[in-house]
Amino acid sequence: MPKWPDDDVILFDGVCIFCSRWVRFVAQRDTAKKFRFTPIQSDYGAELARTFGIDPDDPDTNAVIHGGVAFLKSDAALTVLSHLPGWAWTRVLFAVPKPLRNTVYSLIAHNRYRIFGKYDACFVPDADLRARVIE
């Protein structure tokens, strides 16, 4: 798998309401401000997505670059959660077989707009979060 020069970057679908809530959830709990965020609709996000085989026009996963490596689907979510203060316990979920975790992840991802809705344009974060967004 290719490497990425920036670390602890979360790639997300900026028009997906669920994905945008995920970003806010992480940002509120990431007291060390370790993670940064990039919407797949940005130039930087689209380049990152293409590098790791994600179609920027039809994303089926979020991703996180951690330790220079891209984690996708359930691995991405659990990697992020397990590095948040008070959430280390989520590492035990890596014991659940990856095909099962990714089946559940893909089911939600495939139906995210229908279940949670979609913004007309990328959500605009507040000033504090905006400083952590790479576009």
Coordinates of N, CA and C in Angstrom, one line a residue:
M1 N 0.9 -1.2 0.0 CA 0.0 0.0 0.0 C 0.9 1.2 0.0
P2 N 0.5 2.3 -0.8 CA 1.3 3.5 -0.8 C 1.4 4.2 0.6
K3 N 2.4 5.0 0.7 CA 2.5 5.9 1.9 C 1.9 7.2 1.6
W4 N 1.6 8.0 2.7 CA 1.1 9.4 2.6 C 2.0 10.2 3.5
P5 N 2.4 11.4 3.0 CA 3.4 12.2 3.8 C 2.8 12.8 5.0
D6 N 1.5 13.1 5.1 CA 0.9 13.7 6.3 C 0.4 12.5 7.2
D7 N 0.4 12.8 8.5 CA -0.1 11.7 9.4 C -1.3 12.2 10.2
D8 N -2.1 11.2 10.7 CA -3.3 11.5 11.5 C -4.2 12.4 10.8
V9 N -4.5 12.1 9.5 CA -5.4 12.8 8.7 C -6.6 11.9 8.4
I10 N -7.8 12.4 8.7 CA -9.1 11.7 8.5 C -9.7 12.2 7.3
L11 N -9.9 11.3 6.3 CA -10.6 11.6 5.1 C -12.1 11.3 5.3
F12 N -13.0 12.2 4.9 CA -14.4 12.0 5.1 C -15.2 12.6 4.0
D13 N -16.4 12.2 3.9 CA -17.4 12.7 2.9 C -18.0 14.0 3.4
G14 N -17.6 15.1 2.9 CA -18.1 16.4 3.5 C -19.5 16.7 3.3
V15 N -20.2 16.0 2.4 CA -21.7 16.3 2.3 C -22.5 15.3 3.0
C16 N -21.9 14.3 3.6 CA -22.6 13.3 4.4 C -22.8 13.8 5.8
I17 N -24.1 13.8 6.2 CA -24.4 14.3 7.6 C -23.8 13.4 8.6
F18 N -23.9 12.1 8.5 CA -23.3 11.2 9.4 C -21.8 11.4 9.5
C19 N -21.1 11.5 8.3 CA -19.7 11.7 8.3 C -19.2 13.0 9.0
S20 N -20.0 14.0 8.7 CA -19.7 15.3 9.4 C -19.9 15.3 10.9
R21 N -20.9 14.5 11.3 CA -21.0 14.3 12.8 C -19.9 13.5 13.4
W22 N -19.4 12.6 12.6 CA -18.2 11.8 13.0 C -17.0 12.7 13.3
V23 N -16.8 13.6 12.3 CA -15.7 14.5 12.4 C -15.9 15.4 13.7
R24 N -17.0 15.9 13.9 CA -17.3 16.7 15.1 C -17.1 15.9 16.4
F25 N -17.6 14.6 16.4 CA -17.4 13.7 17.5 C -15.9 13.5 17.8
V26 N -15.1 13.2 16.8 CA -13.7 13.0 17.0 C -13.0 14.3 17.5
A27 N -13.3 15.4 16.9 CA -12.7 16.7 17.2 C -13.0 17.1 18.7
Q28 N -14.2 16.9 19.1 CA -14.6 17.2 20.5 C -13.8 16.4 21.5
R29 N -13.5 15.1 21.2 CA -12.8 14.2 22.1 C -11.3 14.2 22.0
D30 N -10.8 14.7 20.9 CA -9.4 14.7 20.6 C -8.8 15.9 21.2
T31 N -8.6 15.9 22.6 CA -8.1 17.0 23.3 C -6.7 17.4 23.0
A32 N -5.9 16.5 22.5 CA -4.5 16.8 22.1 C -4.5 17.4 20.6
K33 N -5.6 17.4 20.0 CA -5.8 17.9 18.6 C -4.8 17.2 17.7
K34 N -4.7 15.9 17.9 CA -3.8 15.0 17.1 C -4.3 14.9 15.7
F35 N -5.6 14.7 15.5 CA -6.2 14.4 14.2 C -6.5 15.7 13.5
R36 N -6.3 15.6 12.1 CA -6.8 16.7 11.2 C -7.8 16.0 10.2
F37 N -8.5 16.8 9.5 CA -9.6 16.3 8.7 C -9.5 16.9 7.3
T38 N -9.9 16.1 6.3 CA -10.0 16.6 5.0 C -11.3 16.0 4.3
P39 N -12.1 16.9 3.7 CA -13.3 16.4 3.0 C -12.8 15.8 1.7
I40 N -13.4 14.8 1.3 CA -13.0 14.1 0.0 C -13.3 15.1 -1.2
Q41 N -14.2 16.1 -1.0 CA -14.6 17.0 -2.0 C -13.5 18.1 -2.2
S42 N -12.5 18.2 -1.3 CA -11.4 19.1 -1.5 C -10.3 18.5 -2.5
D43 N -9.5 19.4 -3.0 CA -8.4 18.9 -3.9 C -7.5 17.9 -3.1
Y44 N -7.1 18.3 -1.9 CA -6.3 17.5 -1.1 C -6.9 16.2 -0.8
G45 N -8.2 16.2 -0.4 CA -8.9 15.0 0.0 C -9.1 14.1 -1.2
A46 N -9.4 14.6 -2.4 CA -9.6 13.8 -3.6 C -8.3 13.2 -4.0
E47 N -7.2 13.9 -3.8 CA -5.8 13.3 -4.1 C -5.5 12.1 -3.2
L48 N -5.8 12.4 -1.9 CA -5.6 11.3 -0.9 C -6.4 10.1 -1.2
A49 N -7.7 10.3 -1.5 CA -8.6 9.2 -1.9 C -8.1 8.4 -3.1
R50 N -7.8 9.1 -4.1 CA -7.3 8.4 -5.3 C -6.0 7.6 -5.0
T51 N -5.2 8.1 -4.2 CA -3.9 7.4 -3.9 C -4.2 6.1 -3.2
F52 N -5.3 6.0 -2.5 CA -5.6 4.7 -1.8 C -6.8 4.0 -2.4
G53 N -7.1 4.3 -3.6 CA -8.1 3.5 -4.4 C -9.6 3.8 -4.0
I54 N -9.8 5.0 -3.5 CA -11.2 5.4 -3.1 C -11.7 6.4 -4.2
D55 N -12.8 6.1 -4.8 CA -13.4 7.0 -5.8 C -13.9 8.3 -5.2
P56 N -13.3 9.4 -5.4 CA -13.8 10.7 -4.8 C -15.2 11.0 -5.2
D57 N -15.7 10.6 -6.3 CA -17.1 10.9 -6.7 C -18.1 9.9 -6.2
D58 N -17.6 8.8 -5.6 CA -18.5 7.8 -5.1 C -17.8 7.1 -3.9
P59 N -17.5 7.8 -2.9 CA -16.7 7.2 -1.8 C -17.6 6.1 -1.0
D60 N -16.9 5.0 -0.7 CA -17.6 3.9 0.0 C -17.0 3.7 1.4
T61 N -16.1 4.6 1.7 CA -15.4 4.5 3.0 C -14.8 5.8 3.4
N62 N -14.6 6.0 4.7 CA -13.7 7.0 5.2 C -12.3 6.4 5.3
A63 N -11.3 7.2 5.6 CA -10.0 6.6 5.8 C -9.3 7.5 6.8
V64 N -8.3 6.9 7.4 CA -7.4 7.7 8.3 C -6.0 7.2 8.0
I65 N -5.1 8.2 7.9 CA -3.7 8.0 7.7 C -3.1 8.0 9.1
H66 N -2.5 6.9 9.6 CA -2.0 6.9 10.9 C -0.7 6.1 10.8
G67 N 0.4 6.7 11.3 CA 1.7 6.0 11.1 C 2.1 5.9 9.7
G68 N 1.7 6.8 8.9 CA 2.0 6.8 7.4 C 1.2 5.8 6.6
V69 N 0.3 5.0 7.3 CA -0.4 3.9 6.6 C -1.9 4.3 6.6
A70 N -2.6 4.0 5.5 CA -4.0 4.3 5.3 C -4.8 3.1 5.9
F71 N -5.7 3.4 6.8 CA -6.7 2.5 7.3 C -8.0 2.8 6.7
L72 N -8.8 1.8 6.3 CA -10.0 2.0 5.6 C -11.2 1.3 6.4
K73 N -12.4 1.7 6.1 CA -13.6 1.1 6.6 C -13.5 1.0 8.1
S74 N -13.9 -0.2 8.6 CA -13.9 -0.4 10.1 C -12.6 -0.2 10.8
D75 N -11.5 -0.6 10.1 CA -10.2 -0.3 10.6 C -9.9 1.2 10.8
A76 N -10.4 2.0 9.9 CA -10.2 3.4 10.1 C -11.0 3.9 11.3
A77 N -12.2 3.6 11.4 CA -13.0 4.0 12.6 C -12.4 3.5 13.9
L78 N -12.1 2.3 14.0 CA -11.5 1.8 15.2 C -10.1 2.3 15.5
T79 N -9.3 2.6 14.5 CA -8.0 3.2 14.7 C -8.2 4.6 15.3
V80 N -9.1 5.4 14.8 CA -9.4 6.7 15.3 C -9.9 6.6 16.8
L81 N -11.0 5.8 17.0 CA -11.6 5.7 18.3 C -10.5 5.3 19.3
S82 N -9.7 4.3 19.0 CA -8.8 3.8 20.0 C -7.7 4.7 20.3
H83 N -7.5 5.8 19.6 CA -6.5 6.8 19.9 C -7.1 8.1 20.6
L84 N -8.4 8.0 20.9 CA -9.0 9.1 21.6 C -9.0 8.9 23.1
P85 N -8.8 9.9 23.9 CA -8.8 9.7 25.4 C -10.1 9.0 25.9
G86 N -9.9 8.0 26.6 CA -11.0 7.3 27.2 C -11.7 6.3 26.3
W87 N -11.2 6.1 25.1 CA -11.7 5.2 24.1 C -10.8 4.1 23.7
A88 N -9.7 3.9 24.5 CA -8.7 2.8 24.2 C -9.4 1.4 24.2
W89 N -10.5 1.3 25.0 CA -11.2 0.0 25.1 C -11.7 -0.5 23.8
T90 N -11.9 0.4 22.8 CA -12.4 0.0 21.5 C -11.4 -0.9 20.7
R91 N -10.2 -1.0 21.2 CA -9.2 -1.9 20.5 C -9.7 -3.3 20.6
V92 N -10.5 -3.7 21.6 CA -11.0 -5.0 21.7 C -11.8 -5.4 20.5
L93 N -12.4 -4.4 19.8 CA -13.3 -4.6 18.7 C -12.5 -5.1 17.5
F94 N -11.2 -4.9 17.5 CA -10.4 -5.5 16.4 C -10.4 -7.0 16.4
A95 N -10.8 -7.6 17.5 CA -10.9 -9.0 17.6 C -12.1 -9.6 16.8
V96 N -13.1 -8.7 16.6 CA -14.2 -9.1 15.7 C -13.6 -9.3 14.3
P97 N -13.9 -10.4 13.7 CA -13.3 -10.7 12.3 C -13.6 -9.5 11.4
K98 N -12.6 -9.1 10.7 CA -12.6 -8.0 9.8 C -13.7 -8.1 8.7
P99 N -14.0 -9.3 8.1 CA -15.1 -9.4 7.2 C -16.4 -9.0 7.8
L100 N -16.6 -9.4 9.0 CA -17.9 -9.1 9.7 C -18.0 -7.6 10.0
R101 N -16.9 -7.0 10.5 CA -16.9 -5.6 10.8 C -17.1 -4.8 9.5
N102 N -16.4 -5.2 8.5 CA -16.5 -4.4 7.2 C -17.9 -4.6 6.5
T103 N -18.5 -5.7 6.8 CA -19.9 -5.9 6.2 C -20.9 -4.9 6.9
V104 N -20.8 -4.8 8.2 CA -21.6 -3.9 8.9 C -21.3 -2.4 8.5
Y105 N -20.0 -2.1 8.4 CA -19.5 -0.8 8.0 C -20.1 -0.5 6.6
S106 N -19.9 -1.4 5.7 CA -20.3 -1.1 4.3 C -21.9 -1.0 4.2
L107 N -22.6 -1.7 5.0 CA -24.1 -1.6 5.0 C -24.5 -0.2 5.4
I108 N -23.8 0.4 6.4 CA -24.1 1.7 6.9 C -23.6 2.7 5.8
A109 N -22.4 2.5 5.3 CA -21.8 3.5 4.4 C -22.6 3.6 3.1
H110 N -23.1 2.4 2.6 CA -23.9 2.4 1.4 C -25.2 3.1 1.5
N111 N -25.8 3.1 2.7 CA -27.1 3.7 3.0 C -27.0 5.0 3.7
R112 N -25.9 5.6 3.9 CA -25.7 6.7 4.8 C -26.5 7.9 4.4
Y113 N -26.7 8.2 3.1 CA -27.5 9.4 2.7 C -28.9 9.1 3.0
R114 N -29.4 7.9 2.7 CA -30.8 7.6 2.9 C -31.2 7.6 4.4
I115 N -30.3 7.1 5.2 CA -30.5 7.0 6.7 C -30.3 8.4 7.4
F116 N -29.2 9.0 7.1 CA -28.8 10.2 7.8 C -29.0 11.5 7.1
G117 N -29.1 11.5 5.8 CA -29.3 12.7 5.0 C -28.0 13.1 4.4
K118 N -28.1 14.2 3.6 CA -27.0 14.8 2.8 C -27.1 16.3 2.8
Y119 N -25.9 16.9 3.0 CA -25.9 18.4 2.8 C -25.9 18.7 1.3
D120 N -26.3 19.9 0.9 CA -26.2 20.4 -0.5 C -24.8 20.7 -0.8
A121 N -24.0 21.1 0.2 CA -22.5 21.4 0.0 C -21.8 20.9 1.2
C122 N -20.5 20.9 1.1 CA -19.7 20.5 2.3 C -20.0 21.3 3.5
F123 N -20.1 20.6 4.7 CA -20.4 21.4 5.9 C -19.3 22.3 6.2
V124 N -19.6 23.4 6.8 CA -18.6 24.4 7.2 C -18.4 24.3 8.7
P125 N -17.2 23.9 9.1 CA -16.9 23.8 10.6 C -16.8 25.1 11.2
D126 N -16.9 25.1 12.6 CA -16.6 26.4 13.3 C -15.1 26.7 13.2
A127 N -14.8 27.9 13.7 CA -13.4 28.4 13.6 C -12.4 27.4 14.2
D128 N -12.7 26.9 15.4 CA -11.7 26.0 16.0 C -11.5 24.7 15.2
L129 N -12.5 24.1 14.7 CA -12.4 22.9 13.9 C -11.8 23.3 12.5
R130 N -12.1 24.4 12.0 CA -11.6 24.8 10.7 C -10.1 24.9 10.7
A131 N -9.5 25.2 11.8 CA -8.0 25.2 11.8 C -7.4 23.9 11.7
R132 N -8.2 22.8 11.8 CA -7.7 21.4 11.7 C -8.1 20.8 10.4
V133 N -8.8 21.5 9.5 CA -9.2 21.0 8.2 C -8.2 21.3 7.1
I134 N -7.8 20.3 6.4 CA -6.9 20.5 5.3 C -7.7 20.4 4.0
E135 N -7.6 21.5 3.2 CA -8.3 21.5 1.9 C -7.4 21.5 0.7

